[in-house]
Short mmCIF file of C-alpha atoms in Angstrom, two decimals:
data_model
loop_
_atom_site.label_atom_id
_atom_site.label_comp_id
_atom_site.label_asym_id
_atom_site.label_seq_id
_atom_site.Cartn_x
_atom_site.Cartn_y
_atom_site.Cartn_z
CA UNK A 1 -12.23 -17.84 -103.95
CA UNK A 2 -12.55 -14.76 -101.70
CA UNK A 3 -16.11 -15.79 -100.80
CA UNK A 4 -14.90 -19.29 -99.83
CA UNK A 5 -12.13 -17.81 -97.71
CA UNK A 6 -14.63 -15.49 -96.01
CA UNK A 7 -17.03 -18.35 -95.28
CA UNK A 8 -14.20 -20.51 -93.97
CA UNK A 9 -13.01 -17.71 -91.68
CA UNK A 10 -16.56 -17.03 -90.47
CA UNK A 11 -17.12 -20.70 -89.69
CA UNK A 12 -13.81 -20.94 -87.89
CA UNK A 13 -14.60 -17.91 -85.76
CA UNK A 14 -18.03 -19.30 -84.92
CA UNK A 15 -16.46 -22.53 -83.72
CA UNK A 16 -13.96 -20.55 -81.66
CA UNK A 17 -16.76 -18.59 -79.97
CA UNK A 18 -18.61 -21.79 -79.10
CA UNK A 19 -15.46 -23.35 -77.70
CA UNK A 20 -14.71 -20.27 -75.65
CA UNK A 21 -18.17 -20.03 -74.14
CA UNK A 22 -18.60 -23.74 -73.41
CA UNK A 23 -15.13 -24.93 -72.50
CA UNK A 24 -12.91 -22.77 -70.32
CA UNK A 25 -9.22 -23.67 -70.86
CA UNK A 26 -7.44 -25.02 -67.82
CA UNK A 27 -5.03 -22.13 -67.46
CA UNK A 28 -5.26 -19.48 -70.13
CA UNK A 29 -7.29 -16.35 -69.61
CA UNK A 30 -10.05 -15.49 -72.06
CA UNK A 31 -7.83 -12.80 -73.52
CA UNK A 32 -4.96 -15.23 -74.00
CA UNK A 33 -7.30 -17.75 -75.61
CA UNK A 34 -8.73 -15.18 -78.00
CA UNK A 35 -5.24 -14.07 -78.96
CA UNK A 36 -4.19 -17.64 -79.65
CA UNK A 37 -7.28 -18.30 -81.73
CA UNK A 38 -6.74 -15.07 -83.62
CA UNK A 39 -3.21 -16.17 -84.40
CA UNK A 40 -4.48 -19.49 -85.73
CA UNK A 41 -7.04 -17.73 -87.91
CA UNK A 42 -4.95 -14.82 -89.16
CA UNK A 43 -1.45 -16.33 -88.93
CA UNK A 44 -0.27 -13.11 -87.26
CA UNK A 45 2.45 -14.00 -84.82
CA UNK A 46 4.75 -11.07 -84.23
CA UNK A 47 3.20 -8.61 -81.80
CA UNK A 48 3.66 -7.86 -78.13
CA UNK A 49 1.01 -10.40 -77.11
CA UNK A 50 2.66 -13.18 -79.08
CA UNK A 51 6.34 -13.40 -79.89
CA UNK A 52 7.49 -9.78 -79.87
CA UNK A 53 8.74 -7.41 -82.55
CA UNK A 54 9.38 -9.04 -85.91
CA UNK A 55 13.10 -9.68 -86.15
CA UNK A 56 14.91 -8.04 -89.07
CA UNK A 57 18.30 -9.60 -89.77
CA UNK A 58 20.06 -6.32 -90.55
CA UNK A 59 19.33 -4.98 -87.06
CA UNK A 60 19.25 -8.22 -85.05
CA UNK A 61 21.24 -8.22 -81.81
CA UNK A 62 21.33 -10.46 -78.76
CA UNK A 63 19.61 -9.27 -75.59
CA UNK A 64 21.99 -10.29 -72.81
CA UNK A 65 19.15 -10.21 -70.25
CA UNK A 66 16.98 -12.79 -72.01
CA UNK A 67 19.67 -14.50 -74.12
CA UNK A 68 17.27 -14.13 -77.06
CA UNK A 69 17.24 -11.76 -80.00
CA UNK A 70 16.30 -8.23 -78.92
CA UNK A 71 12.56 -7.59 -79.18
CA UNK A 72 11.54 -11.24 -79.07
CA UNK A 73 9.22 -12.27 -76.26
CA UNK A 74 10.56 -15.01 -74.00
CA UNK A 75 7.84 -16.15 -71.61
CA UNK A 76 6.79 -19.44 -70.03
CA UNK A 77 3.54 -19.43 -68.06
CA UNK A 78 3.60 -20.36 -64.37
CA UNK A 79 1.38 -23.42 -64.85
CA UNK A 80 3.81 -25.15 -67.18
CA UNK A 81 5.76 -27.99 -65.50
CA UNK A 82 9.13 -27.01 -64.07
CA UNK A 83 11.09 -29.00 -66.67
CA UNK A 84 9.65 -26.71 -69.35
CA UNK A 85 9.21 -23.50 -67.35
CA UNK A 86 12.79 -23.49 -66.09
CA UNK A 87 14.51 -24.53 -69.30
CA UNK A 88 12.68 -23.11 -72.34
CA UNK A 89 13.14 -19.57 -73.66
CA UNK A 90 12.96 -17.43 -76.82
CA UNK A 91 9.33 -18.49 -77.31
CA UNK A 92 5.98 -18.05 -75.58
CA UNK A 93 4.74 -21.15 -73.76
CA UNK A 94 1.40 -21.80 -72.09
CA UNK A 95 -1.03 -24.56 -71.13
CA UNK A 96 -4.34 -24.96 -72.93
CA UNK A 97 -6.49 -27.87 -71.82
CA UNK A 98 -4.46 -31.04 -72.27
CA UNK A 99 -1.81 -29.41 -74.45
CA UNK A 100 1.29 -27.30 -74.16
CA UNK A 101 1.21 -24.43 -76.62
CA UNK A 102 4.40 -22.82 -77.91
CA UNK A 103 4.61 -19.85 -80.25
CA UNK A 104 7.94 -18.89 -81.75
CA UNK A 105 9.54 -16.55 -84.26
CA UNK A 106 12.18 -19.25 -84.62
CA UNK A 107 15.21 -16.96 -84.66
CA UNK A 108 18.43 -18.48 -83.27
CA UNK A 109 20.08 -16.83 -80.28
CA UNK A 110 23.52 -17.48 -81.74
CA UNK A 111 25.52 -15.98 -84.56
CA UNK A 112 25.14 -17.68 -87.92
CA UNK A 113 26.27 -17.33 -91.50
CA UNK A 114 22.61 -17.52 -92.41
CA UNK A 115 21.71 -14.14 -90.90
CA UNK A 116 23.43 -12.60 -93.93
CA UNK A 117 26.61 -10.54 -94.08
CA UNK A 118 24.84 -7.24 -93.26
CA UNK A 119 23.62 -8.55 -89.90
CA UNK A 120 25.31 -7.96 -86.52
CA UNK A 121 24.56 -11.67 -85.90
CA UNK A 122 26.52 -12.82 -88.96
CA UNK A 123 29.63 -14.97 -88.82
CA UNK A 124 31.45 -16.82 -91.56
CA UNK A 125 31.05 -20.53 -92.12
CA UNK A 126 33.80 -22.70 -90.70
CA UNK A 127 36.49 -24.02 -93.00
CA UNK A 128 35.27 -26.90 -95.12
CA UNK A 129 31.60 -25.89 -94.82
CA UNK A 130 29.40 -25.05 -97.82
CA UNK A 131 26.39 -22.69 -97.88
CA UNK A 132 22.86 -24.05 -98.14
CA UNK A 133 22.34 -22.21 -101.41
CA UNK A 134 21.10 -18.66 -100.87
CA UNK A 135 18.88 -19.61 -97.92
CA UNK A 136 18.71 -17.07 -95.10
CA UNK A 137 17.09 -17.01 -91.67
CA UNK A 138 13.75 -15.19 -91.51
CA UNK A 139 11.10 -14.62 -88.84
CA UNK A 140 8.38 -17.27 -88.70
CA UNK A 141 5.08 -17.83 -86.92
CA UNK A 142 5.38 -21.36 -85.60
CA UNK A 143 2.54 -22.46 -83.31
CA UNK A 144 2.86 -25.86 -81.63
CA UNK A 145 0.13 -27.70 -79.72
CA UNK A 146 1.76 -30.64 -77.95
CA UNK A 147 0.13 -33.29 -75.71
CA UNK A 148 0.89 -32.66 -72.05
CA UNK A 149 0.28 -36.29 -71.08
CA UNK A 150 2.09 -38.26 -73.78
CA UNK A 151 1.62 -41.98 -74.19
CA UNK A 152 2.84 -44.58 -76.64
CA UNK A 153 0.65 -44.79 -79.71
CA UNK A 154 -0.80 -48.25 -80.17
CA UNK A 155 -0.70 -49.87 -83.58
CA UNK A 156 1.13 -48.20 -86.44
CA UNK A 157 3.34 -45.30 -85.42
CA UNK A 158 3.11 -41.91 -87.13
CA UNK A 159 5.98 -41.08 -89.44
CA UNK A 160 8.13 -38.05 -88.77
CA UNK A 161 8.36 -37.57 -92.54
CA UNK A 162 4.61 -37.01 -92.86
CA UNK A 163 4.69 -33.39 -93.95
CA UNK A 164 5.14 -31.71 -90.56
CA UNK A 165 6.39 -28.12 -90.59
CA UNK A 166 8.54 -29.11 -87.60
CA UNK A 167 8.70 -32.22 -85.42
CA UNK A 168 9.52 -30.40 -82.18
CA UNK A 169 10.91 -27.30 -80.52
CA UNK A 170 14.27 -26.81 -78.80
CA UNK A 171 14.73 -25.23 -75.40
CA UNK A 172 15.82 -22.04 -77.17
CA UNK A 173 12.70 -21.85 -79.33
CA UNK A 174 13.90 -23.37 -82.60
CA UNK A 175 12.40 -25.91 -84.96
CA UNK A 176 13.52 -29.52 -84.81
CA UNK A 177 13.42 -31.27 -88.18
CA UNK A 178 13.24 -34.99 -88.92
CA UNK A 179 15.92 -37.38 -90.17
CA UNK A 180 15.31 -36.70 -93.86
CA UNK A 181 17.03 -34.47 -96.39
CA UNK A 182 15.79 -33.02 -99.67
CA UNK A 183 14.38 -35.71 -101.99
CA UNK A 184 17.15 -37.74 -103.54
CA UNK A 185 19.65 -36.97 -100.77
CA UNK A 186 20.47 -38.42 -97.38
CA UNK A 187 20.85 -36.05 -94.46
CA UNK A 188 24.53 -36.89 -94.09
CA UNK A 189 25.14 -35.02 -97.35
CA UNK A 190 23.69 -31.81 -95.84
CA UNK A 191 25.84 -31.78 -92.70
CA UNK A 192 28.42 -29.65 -94.52
CA UNK A 193 25.83 -26.82 -94.69
CA UNK A 194 25.32 -26.66 -90.92
CA UNK A 195 26.58 -23.50 -89.21
CA UNK A 196 28.80 -23.54 -86.11
CA UNK A 197 25.84 -24.52 -83.94
CA UNK A 198 24.59 -27.32 -86.23
CA UNK A 199 21.67 -25.41 -87.73
CA UNK A 200 20.66 -24.15 -91.15
CA UNK A 201 17.55 -22.67 -92.80
CA UNK A 202 15.51 -24.21 -95.59
CA UNK A 203 14.33 -22.23 -98.62
CA UNK A 204 11.60 -20.27 -96.76
CA UNK A 205 13.96 -19.19 -93.98
CA UNK A 206 12.96 -21.71 -91.30
CA UNK A 207 16.14 -22.19 -89.28
CA UNK A 208 16.19 -25.67 -87.77
CA UNK A 209 18.17 -28.48 -86.21
CA UNK A 210 18.37 -32.10 -87.31
CA UNK A 211 21.40 -32.49 -85.08
CA UNK A 212 22.29 -31.46 -81.53
CA UNK A 213 22.26 -27.65 -81.15
CA UNK A 214 25.81 -27.07 -79.99
CA UNK A 215 24.92 -24.10 -77.81
CA UNK A 216 22.47 -26.36 -75.96
CA UNK A 217 24.12 -29.79 -75.89
CA UNK A 218 27.52 -31.08 -76.95
CA UNK A 219 27.64 -34.86 -76.55
CA UNK A 220 26.22 -34.62 -73.04
CA UNK A 221 22.92 -35.30 -71.23
CA UNK A 222 21.42 -31.82 -71.51
CA UNK A 223 17.73 -31.35 -72.30
CA UNK A 224 17.44 -30.31 -75.95
CA UNK A 225 13.68 -29.84 -76.34
CA UNK A 226 10.29 -31.47 -76.67
CA UNK A 227 9.02 -33.37 -79.68
CA UNK A 228 5.57 -33.07 -81.17
CA UNK A 229 4.28 -36.16 -79.36
CA UNK A 230 5.07 -34.62 -75.96
CA UNK A 231 8.16 -36.66 -75.08
CA UNK A 232 11.42 -34.83 -74.23
CA UNK A 233 14.60 -35.15 -76.26
CA UNK A 234 18.03 -35.14 -74.65
CA UNK A 235 21.62 -35.08 -75.82
CA UNK A 236 23.76 -38.11 -76.58
CA UNK A 237 24.02 -39.20 -72.94
CA UNK A 238 21.40 -40.10 -70.36
CA UNK A 239 21.55 -38.88 -66.78
CA UNK A 240 19.17 -40.67 -64.42
CA UNK A 241 17.32 -38.95 -61.60
CA UNK A 242 19.92 -40.51 -59.28
CA UNK A 243 22.64 -38.68 -61.19
CA UNK A 244 24.20 -41.62 -63.05
CA UNK A 245 25.33 -40.61 -66.54
CA UNK A 246 26.01 -42.98 -69.43
CA UNK A 247 25.64 -43.27 -73.18
CA UNK A 248 22.56 -45.51 -73.58
CA UNK A 249 22.90 -48.76 -75.47
CA UNK A 250 19.24 -49.72 -75.43
CA UNK A 251 17.70 -47.10 -77.74
CA UNK A 252 14.99 -48.16 -80.16
CA UNK A 253 15.12 -47.26 -83.86
CA UNK A 254 13.60 -43.84 -83.13
CA UNK A 255 16.31 -43.02 -80.57
CA UNK A 256 14.18 -43.57 -77.48
CA UNK A 257 14.09 -45.62 -74.30
CA UNK A 258 12.33 -45.52 -70.92
CA UNK A 259 14.25 -44.52 -67.78
CA UNK A 260 14.26 -41.75 -65.22
CA UNK A 261 16.02 -38.54 -66.23
CA UNK A 262 17.30 -35.43 -64.47
CA UNK A 263 13.80 -33.96 -64.78
CA UNK A 264 11.66 -37.05 -64.17
CA UNK A 265 11.89 -39.15 -61.00
CA UNK A 266 9.63 -41.82 -62.52
CA UNK A 267 10.70 -43.60 -65.68
CA UNK A 268 9.50 -41.90 -68.85
CA UNK A 269 10.05 -42.55 -72.52
CA UNK A 270 12.39 -39.96 -74.03
CA UNK A 271 14.52 -39.48 -77.11
CA UNK A 272 18.26 -39.00 -77.49
CA UNK A 273 20.58 -37.52 -80.08
CA UNK A 274 21.91 -40.68 -81.72
CA UNK A 275 23.03 -42.28 -84.95
CA UNK A 276 20.24 -42.79 -87.45
CA UNK A 277 20.29 -45.43 -90.16
CA UNK A 278 18.09 -43.43 -92.54
CA UNK A 279 20.03 -40.19 -92.16
CA UNK A 280 23.42 -41.92 -92.07
CA UNK A 281 24.41 -39.44 -89.39
CA UNK A 282 23.31 -38.52 -85.86
CA UNK A 283 19.85 -36.94 -85.52
CA UNK A 284 17.36 -36.01 -82.79
CA UNK A 285 14.66 -38.50 -83.83
CA UNK A 286 14.22 -41.43 -86.18
CA UNK A 287 11.53 -42.07 -88.76
CA UNK A 288 8.56 -42.43 -86.37
CA UNK A 289 7.08 -40.76 -83.29
CA UNK A 290 6.72 -42.97 -80.23
CA UNK A 291 3.51 -41.22 -79.22
CA UNK A 292 0.65 -39.47 -80.98
CA UNK A 293 1.91 -36.14 -82.36
CA UNK A 294 0.10 -32.89 -81.73
CA UNK A 295 -0.09 -30.15 -84.34
CA UNK A 296 2.18 -27.44 -85.67
CA UNK A 297 1.50 -24.62 -88.09
CA UNK A 298 3.46 -21.79 -89.64
#
């Protein structure tokens, strides 16, 4: 087994070297590229060149300058489009070829029951809420590679319940999950486990949102994040580039439609937080991606 792992690693590194010497990324420096490739090979995420100091719940505090947990790197490269560069934080974003790359520790920048009672970021669950078992937030190494020029996928669409670690990333660097619950349940039955900001962790500590993150959007038209196929996701309402706001009535089954938005002067497909038949509650996406999804690892 060790020999197979060694050979696999050696082959992977050889491919990386060939790619680096024959195909210069559009924006990343060689050092940045090597660091990203090293992360993919070694799964090491938390260091100063990636996402900052590994967050420990018992000492976690909010940095009021970055509005992220102290020690986490919050950096968006200058060549990212303004709608990402000016809105995303608590992660490291860059451009590599025809993809946006995000790396995140995936630690919420809000208090939560799921930090644990010995954490400065802990708060009790609201009345009527129930814990998600013994699950607690923990630092992750999520690496997203998302198409920068998304387009509708022809033919059969790709399911959001196809084993993805995450189906997107919020503007504050957190995982977006699909419209499904644990096998045998519907998502509506898990809503009672959401903290005050509509998030909860699964059994390996990945804090995530199926629903609107309430410190980002609260039944309004705010940008919530980007999904794995490259299309943005907004709150319940839609605000056109001309500034007209309404609750859309023309969404498809995956919560999307094509119009201008605050960030796009030309009409673009985008998702909204909306009621989902499968989940039996409101979610950020339905059962399929509109476009071709990129990749995500942890």
